Amino acid sequence: MKKVIKILLILSIAILVFLSIWYIKNHLIELYYYVELVKIYLQSTVKCCPAKAIAIYSSIYVLCAIFAVPVLMPLTLFGGMLFGTMIGSVAAIVSSTVGALISFLLIKKFLLSFMSMKYQHVTQEMSFWIGQRGVFTALIILHFLTVVPYVIINTIAALLGVSVPLFIATSLFGSAPVMVVYAFAGSQFTTLNSVSDIFSPTFLIACMLLLCFLLLPSIFYKYK
């Protein structure tokens, strides 16, 4: 019975992969041109009112960071596509730090007991792990991992009594490399002028860097 289930599972996965490849092959050009139209529209809007566009983008980013909405990676990719690597990454770094700081202060002032109970199991394990490595190094690593939500990092920092300057420093230095890679990957979408550009060296490098950061948590948990 178990062998039959395994065979059926493998066949199901194989069929799913085949159908996915078939669908992508038949709809890639259509999808590409749709994305291209959206990209052109957004870029023209940004060129008309760059300051306003950055302000709106940063405000949305800050709100998402405060309320722990799990969209910071796609938002950073989007920022790289709209504003380029430099402006996109700076906007993301500053916005994420501001949002994280506001969240940290709110937790520290009003929600510390509630958040510590809600994430009790996670915060206990993390607090022990941080104690072994030092607060600054540990918080930097948690930011590098990207899969640890800001709300948990902020709660742990509040529980440990981390000072505001130290929190800002770890948020800035911890998020900077990740945000730069995401913004760079997002900026490469603007270089796609045809379907064949998907396989250009620069675009593939951006995808590889993005993949490396996405694999960091698995590597960390394996060798920690």
PDB file of C-alpha atoms in Angstrom:
ATOM      1  CA  MET A   1       0.000   0.000   0.000  1.00  0.00           C
ATOM      2  CA  LYS A   2       2.821   2.392   0.903  1.00  0.00           C
ATOM      3  CA  LYS A   3       4.594   1.614  -2.399  1.00  0.00           C
ATOM      4  CA  VAL A   4       1.417   2.363  -4.342  1.00  0.00           C
ATOM      5  CA  ILE A   5       1.033   5.691  -2.519  1.00  0.00           C
ATOM      6  CA  LYS A   6       4.687   6.558  -3.271  1.00  0.00           C
ATOM      7  CA  ILE A   7       4.263   5.696  -6.956  1.00  0.00           C
ATOM      8  CA  LEU A   8       1.063   7.747  -7.174  1.00  0.00           C
ATOM      9  CA  LEU A   9       2.779  10.660  -5.433  1.00  0.00           C
ATOM     10  CA  ILE A  10       5.752  10.546  -7.832  1.00  0.00           C
ATOM     11  CA  LEU A  11       3.423  10.330 -10.827  1.00  0.00           C
ATOM     12  CA  SER A  12       1.369  13.254  -9.536  1.00  0.00           C
ATOM     13  CA  ILE A  13       4.497  15.388  -9.086  1.00  0.00           C
ATOM     14  CA  ALA A  14       5.764  14.400 -12.554  1.00  0.00           C
ATOM     15  CA  ILE A  15       2.413  15.312 -14.142  1.00  0.00           C
ATOM     16  CA  LEU A  16       2.324  18.602 -12.226  1.00  0.00           C
ATOM     17  CA  VAL A  17       5.867  19.486 -13.366  1.00  0.00           C
ATOM     18  CA  PHE A  18       5.033  18.558 -16.970  1.00  0.00           C
ATOM     19  CA  LEU A  19       1.843  20.650 -16.951  1.00  0.00           C
ATOM     20  CA  SER A  20       3.699  23.585 -15.377  1.00  0.00           C
ATOM     21  CA  ILE A  21       6.425  23.454 -18.048  1.00  0.00           C
ATOM     22  CA  TRP A  22       3.804  23.169 -20.795  1.00  0.00           C
ATOM     23  CA  TYR A  23       1.818  26.105 -19.419  1.00  0.00           C
ATOM     24  CA  ILE A  24       4.894  28.323 -18.991  1.00  0.00           C
ATOM     25  CA  LYS A  25       6.135  27.457 -22.478  1.00  0.00           C
ATOM     26  CA  ASN A  26       2.791  28.361 -24.059  1.00  0.00           C
ATOM     27  CA  HIS A  27       2.105  31.475 -21.991  1.00  0.00           C
ATOM     28  CA  LEU A  28       5.602  32.883 -21.335  1.00  0.00           C
ATOM     29  CA  ILE A  29       5.515  35.400 -24.180  1.00  0.00           C
ATOM     30  CA  GLU A  30       1.991  36.542 -23.272  1.00  0.00           C
ATOM     31  CA  LEU A  31       2.964  36.900 -19.604  1.00  0.00           C
ATOM     32  CA  TYR A  32       6.181  38.710 -20.534  1.00  0.00           C
ATOM     33  CA  TYR A  33       4.381  41.355 -22.614  1.00  0.00           C
ATOM     34  CA  TYR A  34       1.778  41.894 -19.900  1.00  0.00           C
ATOM     35  CA  VAL A  35       4.522  42.441 -17.298  1.00  0.00           C
ATOM     36  CA  GLU A  36       6.330  44.717 -19.762  1.00  0.00           C
ATOM     37  CA  LEU A  37       3.236  46.935 -20.152  1.00  0.00           C
ATOM     38  CA  VAL A  38       2.816  47.212 -16.378  1.00  0.00           C
ATOM     39  CA  LYS A  39       6.529  47.977 -15.993  1.00  0.00           C
ATOM     40  CA  ILE A  40       6.446  50.759 -18.608  1.00  0.00           C
ATOM     41  CA  TYR A  41       3.364  52.324 -17.006  1.00  0.00           C
ATOM     42  CA  LEU A  42       4.891  52.301 -13.513  1.00  0.00           C
ATOM     43  CA  GLN A  43       8.259  53.635 -14.690  1.00  0.00           C
ATOM     44  CA  SER A  44       6.606  56.500 -16.570  1.00  0.00           C
ATOM     45  CA  THR A  45       4.609  57.348 -13.426  1.00  0.00           C
ATOM     46  CA  VAL A  46       7.804  57.366 -11.333  1.00  0.00           C
ATOM     47  CA  LYS A  47       9.586  59.616 -13.849  1.00  0.00           C
ATOM     48  CA  CYS A  48       6.748  62.155 -13.671  1.00  0.00           C
ATOM     49  CA  CYS A  49       6.737  62.394  -9.854  1.00  0.00           C
ATOM     50  CA  PRO A  50       9.860  60.657  -8.434  1.00  0.00           C
ATOM     51  CA  ALA A  51       9.729  62.246  -4.963  1.00  0.00           C
ATOM     52  CA  LYS A  52       6.035  61.459  -4.560  1.00  0.00           C
ATOM     53  CA  ALA A  53       6.566  57.890  -5.781  1.00  0.00           C
ATOM     54  CA  ILE A  54       9.400  57.302  -3.283  1.00  0.00           C
ATOM     55  CA  ALA A  55       7.328  58.830  -0.461  1.00  0.00           C
ATOM     56  CA  ILE A  56       4.339  56.590  -1.229  1.00  0.00           C
ATOM     57  CA  TYR A  57       6.559  53.519  -1.592  1.00  0.00           C
ATOM     58  CA  SER A  58       8.399  54.250   1.673  1.00  0.00           C
ATOM     59  CA  SER A  59       5.132  54.866   3.555  1.00  0.00           C
ATOM     60  CA  ILE A  60       3.705  51.534   2.405  1.00  0.00           C
ATOM     61  CA  TYR A  61       6.988  49.820   3.329  1.00  0.00           C
ATOM     62  CA  VAL A  62       7.036  51.359   6.824  1.00  0.00           C
ATOM     63  CA  LEU A  63       3.417  50.328   7.489  1.00  0.00           C
ATOM     64  CA  CYS A  64       4.107  46.759   6.328  1.00  0.00           C
ATOM     65  CA  ALA A  65       7.157  46.596   8.615  1.00  0.00           C
ATOM     66  CA  ILE A  66       5.189  47.946  11.601  1.00  0.00           C
ATOM     67  CA  PHE A  67       2.289  45.522  11.212  1.00  0.00           C
ATOM     68  CA  ALA A  68       4.510  42.553  10.233  1.00  0.00           C
ATOM     69  CA  VAL A  69       2.906  42.082   6.812  1.00  0.00           C
ATOM     70  CA  PRO A  70       5.094  39.421   5.100  1.00  0.00           C
ATOM     71  CA  VAL A  71       5.663  41.309   1.839  1.00  0.00           C
ATOM     72  CA  LEU A  72       9.010  43.023   2.442  1.00  0.00           C
ATOM     73  CA  MET A  73      10.929  40.855  -0.029  1.00  0.00           C
ATOM     74  CA  PRO A  74       8.549  41.455  -2.968  1.00  0.00           C
ATOM     75  CA  LEU A  75       8.321  45.134  -1.977  1.00  0.00           C
ATOM     76  CA  THR A  76      12.114  45.439  -2.139  1.00  0.00           C
ATOM     77  CA  LEU A  77      12.196  43.686  -5.514  1.00  0.00           C
ATOM     78  CA  PHE A  78       9.483  46.077  -6.659  1.00  0.00           C
ATOM     79  CA  GLY A  79      11.471  49.063  -5.374  1.00  0.00           C
ATOM     80  CA  GLY A  80      14.547  47.906  -7.277  1.00  0.00           C
ATOM     81  CA  MET A  81      12.479  47.625 -10.439  1.00  0.00           C
ATOM     82  CA  LEU A  82      10.964  51.102 -10.019  1.00  0.00           C
ATOM     83  CA  PHE A  83      13.902  53.118  -8.693  1.00  0.00           C
ATOM     84  CA  GLY A  84      17.020  51.102  -9.517  1.00  0.00           C
ATOM     85  CA  THR A  85      19.448  49.330  -7.194  1.00  0.00           C
ATOM     86  CA  MET A  86      20.811  52.374  -5.356  1.00  0.00           C
ATOM     87  CA  ILE A  87      17.621  54.326  -4.606  1.00  0.00           C
ATOM     88  CA  GLY A  88      15.526  51.172  -4.259  1.00  0.00           C
ATOM     89  CA  SER A  89      17.854  49.580  -1.697  1.00  0.00           C
ATOM     90  CA  VAL A  90      18.318  52.828   0.298  1.00  0.00           C
ATOM     91  CA  ALA A  91      14.543  53.384   0.412  1.00  0.00           C
ATOM     92  CA  ALA A  92      14.007  49.783   1.542  1.00  0.00           C
ATOM     93  CA  ILE A  93      16.768  49.881   4.186  1.00  0.00           C
ATOM     94  CA  VAL A  94      15.611  53.184   5.692  1.00  0.00           C
ATOM     95  CA  SER A  95      11.906  52.254   5.536  1.00  0.00           C
ATOM     96  CA  SER A  96      12.416  48.801   7.066  1.00  0.00           C
ATOM     97  CA  THR A  97      14.551  50.289   9.855  1.00  0.00           C
ATOM     98  CA  VAL A  98      11.992  53.017  10.611  1.00  0.00           C
ATOM     99  CA  GLY A  99       9.144  50.493  10.582  1.00  0.00           C
ATOM    100  CA  ALA A 100      11.069  48.047  12.760  1.00  0.00           C
ATOM    101  CA  LEU A 101      11.998  50.821  15.214  1.00  0.00           C
ATOM    102  CA  ILE A 102       8.378  51.972  15.582  1.00  0.00           C
ATOM    103  CA  SER A 103       7.279  48.355  16.075  1.00  0.00           C
ATOM    104  CA  PHE A 104      10.083  47.807  18.626  1.00  0.00           C
ATOM    105  CA  LEU A 105       9.094  50.905  20.615  1.00  0.00           C
ATOM    106  CA  LEU A 106       5.387  49.986  20.561  1.00  0.00           C
ATOM    107  CA  ILE A 107       6.147  46.457  21.764  1.00  0.00           C
ATOM    108  CA  LYS A 108       8.513  47.736  24.447  1.00  0.00           C
ATOM    109  CA  LYS A 109       6.016  50.329  25.706  1.00  0.00           C
ATOM    110  CA  PHE A 110       2.615  48.655  25.381  1.00  0.00           C
ATOM    111  CA  LEU A 111       2.733  45.055  24.141  1.00  0.00           C
ATOM    112  CA  LEU A 112       5.737  43.399  25.780  1.00  0.00           C
ATOM    113  CA  SER A 113       3.831  40.996  28.054  1.00  0.00           C
ATOM    114  CA  PHE A 114       1.312  40.097  25.327  1.00  0.00           C
ATOM    115  CA  MET A 115       3.977  39.503  22.652  1.00  0.00           C
ATOM    116  CA  SER A 116       6.225  37.522  25.002  1.00  0.00           C
ATOM    117  CA  MET A 117       3.304  35.183  25.797  1.00  0.00           C
ATOM    118  CA  LYS A 118       2.235  34.884  22.159  1.00  0.00           C
ATOM    119  CA  TYR A 119       5.741  33.973  20.964  1.00  0.00           C
ATOM    120  CA  GLN A 120       6.895  32.425  24.256  1.00  0.00           C
ATOM    121  CA  HIS A 121       8.370  29.235  22.787  1.00  0.00           C
ATOM    122  CA  VAL A 122      10.212  31.028  19.996  1.00  0.00           C
ATOM    123  CA  THR A 123      11.490  33.881  22.151  1.00  0.00           C
ATOM    124  CA  GLN A 124      12.814  31.493  24.832  1.00  0.00           C
ATOM    125  CA  GLU A 125      14.827  29.513  22.286  1.00  0.00           C
ATOM    126  CA  MET A 126      16.028  32.659  20.547  1.00  0.00           C
ATOM    127  CA  SER A 127      16.972  34.377  23.820  1.00  0.00           C
ATOM    128  CA  PHE A 128      19.150  31.399  24.800  1.00  0.00           C
ATOM    129  CA  TRP A 129      20.734  31.326  21.337  1.00  0.00           C
ATOM    130  CA  ILE A 130      21.398  35.095  21.449  1.00  0.00           C
ATOM    131  CA  GLY A 131      22.940  34.775  24.902  1.00  0.00           C
ATOM    132  CA  GLN A 132      25.541  32.386  23.486  1.00  0.00           C
ATOM    133  CA  ARG A 133      26.536  34.676  20.604  1.00  0.00           C
ATOM    134  CA  GLY A 134      26.085  38.211  21.875  1.00  0.00           C
ATOM    135  CA  VAL A 135      23.215  40.567  21.111  1.00  0.00           C
ATOM    136  CA  PHE A 136      24.755  42.525  18.215  1.00  0.00           C
ATOM    137  CA  THR A 137      26.026  39.480  16.295  1.00  0.00           C
ATOM    138  CA  ALA A 138      22.865  37.463  16.913  1.00  0.00           C
ATOM    139  CA  LEU A 139      20.483  40.215  15.768  1.00  0.00           C
ATOM    140  CA  ILE A 140      22.582  40.761  12.628  1.00  0.00           C
ATOM    141  CA  ILE A 141      22.364  37.022  11.843  1.00  0.00           C
ATOM    142  CA  LEU A 142      18.587  37.002  12.403  1.00  0.00           C
ATOM    143  CA  HIS A 143      18.214  39.814   9.861  1.00  0.00           C
ATOM    144  CA  PHE A 144      20.454  37.949   7.394  1.00  0.00           C
ATOM    145  CA  LEU A 145      18.262  34.846   7.623  1.00  0.00           C
ATOM    146  CA  THR A 146      15.293  36.818   6.173  1.00  0.00           C
ATOM    147  CA  VAL A 147      12.748  34.161   7.266  1.00  0.00           C
ATOM    148  CA  VAL A 148      12.598  35.362  10.881  1.00  0.00           C
ATOM    149  CA  PRO A 149       9.720  37.899  10.984  1.00  0.00           C
ATOM    150  CA  TYR A 150      10.537  41.416  12.172  1.00  0.00           C
ATOM    151  CA  VAL A 151       7.905  41.121  14.891  1.00  0.00           C
ATOM    152  CA  ILE A 152       9.838  38.242  16.511  1.00  0.00           C
ATOM    153  CA  ILE A 153      13.192  40.043  16.217  1.00  0.00           C
ATOM    154  CA  ASN A 154      11.608  43.182  17.690  1.00  0.00           C
ATOM    155  CA  THR A 155       9.996  41.230  20.542  1.00  0.00           C
ATOM    156  CA  ILE A 156      13.265  39.478  21.402  1.00  0.00           C
ATOM    157  CA  ALA A 157      15.143  42.795  21.304  1.00  0.00           C
ATOM    158  CA  ALA A 158      12.537  44.363  23.613  1.00  0.00           C
ATOM    159  CA  LEU A 159      12.689  41.405  26.035  1.00  0.00           C
ATOM    160  CA  LEU A 160      16.478  41.648  26.168  1.00  0.00           C
ATOM    161  CA  GLY A 161      16.311  45.385  26.861  1.00  0.00           C
ATOM    162  CA  VAL A 162      18.267  46.320  23.744  1.00  0.00           C
ATOM    163  CA  SER A 163      18.923  50.065  23.561  1.00  0.00           C
ATOM    164  CA  VAL A 164      17.473  52.142  20.719  1.00  0.00           C
ATOM    165  CA  PRO A 165      20.903  52.995  19.167  1.00  0.00           C
ATOM    166  CA  LEU A 166      21.921  49.313  19.184  1.00  0.00           C
ATOM    167  CA  PHE A 167      18.570  48.288  17.704  1.00  0.00           C
ATOM    168  CA  ILE A 168      18.902  50.851  14.902  1.00  0.00           C
ATOM    169  CA  ALA A 169      22.479  49.735  14.178  1.00  0.00           C
ATOM    170  CA  THR A 170      21.574  46.041  13.954  1.00  0.00           C
ATOM    171  CA  SER A 171      18.526  46.794  11.806  1.00  0.00           C
ATOM    172  CA  LEU A 172      20.566  48.922   9.385  1.00  0.00           C
ATOM    173  CA  PHE A 173      23.597  46.645   9.098  1.00  0.00           C
ATOM    174  CA  GLY A 174      21.530  43.473   9.217  1.00  0.00           C
ATOM    175  CA  SER A 175      19.063  44.424   6.511  1.00  0.00           C
ATOM    176  CA  ALA A 176      21.453  46.306   4.181  1.00  0.00           C
ATOM    177  CA  PRO A 177      23.092  43.337   2.352  1.00  0.00           C
ATOM    178  CA  VAL A 178      19.762  41.551   1.910  1.00  0.00           C
ATOM    179  CA  MET A 179      17.984  44.671   0.644  1.00  0.00           C
ATOM    180  CA  VAL A 180      20.779  45.484  -1.819  1.00  0.00           C
ATOM    181  CA  VAL A 181      20.587  41.988  -3.318  1.00  0.00           C
ATOM    182  CA  TYR A 182      16.785  42.124  -3.564  1.00  0.00           C
ATOM    183  CA  ALA A 183      16.842  45.614  -5.091  1.00  0.00           C
ATOM    184  CA  PHE A 184      19.542  44.554  -7.564  1.00  0.00           C
ATOM    185  CA  ALA A 185      17.476  41.526  -8.563  1.00  0.00           C
ATOM    186  CA  GLY A 186      14.417  43.744  -8.994  1.00  0.00           C
ATOM    187  CA  SER A 187      16.349  46.284 -11.077  1.00  0.00           C
ATOM    188  CA  GLN A 188      17.284  43.576 -13.562  1.00  0.00           C
ATOM    189  CA  PHE A 189      13.640  43.272 -14.602  1.00  0.00           C
ATOM    190  CA  THR A 190      14.034  46.671 -16.266  1.00  0.00           C
ATOM    191  CA  THR A 191      16.762  45.242 -18.533  1.00  0.00           C
ATOM    192  CA  LEU A 192      14.418  42.676 -20.069  1.00  0.00           C
ATOM    193  CA  ASN A 193      13.631  43.902 -23.568  1.00  0.00           C
ATOM    194  CA  SER A 194      12.816  40.479 -24.984  1.00  0.00           C
ATOM    195  CA  VAL A 195      12.104  36.969 -23.727  1.00  0.00           C
ATOM    196  CA  SER A 196      15.688  35.922 -24.547  1.00  0.00           C
ATOM    197  CA  ASP A 197      17.000  38.526 -22.054  1.00  0.00           C
ATOM    198  CA  ILE A 198      15.758  36.266 -19.256  1.00  0.00           C
ATOM    199  CA  PHE A 199      18.870  34.154 -19.944  1.00  0.00           C
ATOM    200  CA  SER A 200      21.313  37.093 -19.977  1.00  0.00           C
ATOM    201  CA  PRO A 201      24.330  36.758 -17.594  1.00  0.00           C
ATOM    202  CA  THR A 202      23.366  39.778 -15.449  1.00  0.00           C
ATOM    203  CA  PHE A 203      19.795  38.608 -14.960  1.00  0.00           C
ATOM    204  CA  LEU A 204      20.942  35.070 -14.148  1.00  0.00           C
ATOM    205  CA  ILE A 205      23.487  36.431 -11.627  1.00  0.00           C
ATOM    206  CA  ALA A 206      20.699  38.428  -9.955  1.00  0.00           C
ATOM    207  CA  CYS A 207      18.552  35.296  -9.761  1.00  0.00           C
ATOM    208  CA  MET A 208      21.466  33.285  -8.323  1.00  0.00           C
ATOM    209  CA  LEU A 209      22.147  35.906  -5.624  1.00  0.00           C
ATOM    210  CA  LEU A 210      18.466  35.938  -4.746  1.00  0.00           C
ATOM    211  CA  LEU A 211      18.423  32.146  -4.553  1.00  0.00           C
ATOM    212  CA  CYS A 212      21.512  32.142  -2.296  1.00  0.00           C
ATOM    213  CA  PHE A 213      19.800  34.441   0.208  1.00  0.00           C
ATOM    214  CA  LEU A 214      16.651  32.327   0.097  1.00  0.00           C
ATOM    215  CA  LEU A 215      18.748  29.228   0.863  1.00  0.00           C
ATOM    216  CA  LEU A 216      20.615  30.861   3.771  1.00  0.00           C
ATOM    217  CA  PRO A 217      18.087  29.731   6.424  1.00  0.00           C
ATOM    218  CA  SER A 218      18.406  26.076   5.346  1.00  0.00           C
ATOM    219  CA  ILE A 219      22.214  26.269   5.424  1.00  0.00           C
ATOM    220  CA  PHE A 220      22.154  28.008   8.806  1.00  0.00           C
ATOM    221  CA  TYR A 221      19.824  25.470  10.449  1.00  0.00           C
ATOM    222  CA  LYS A 222      21.909  22.613   9.042  1.00  0.00           C
ATOM    223  CA  TYR A 223      25.275  23.834  10.355  1.00  0.00           C
ATOM    224  CA  LYS A 224      24.357  25.913  13.421  1.00  0.00           C
TER     225      LYS A 224
END
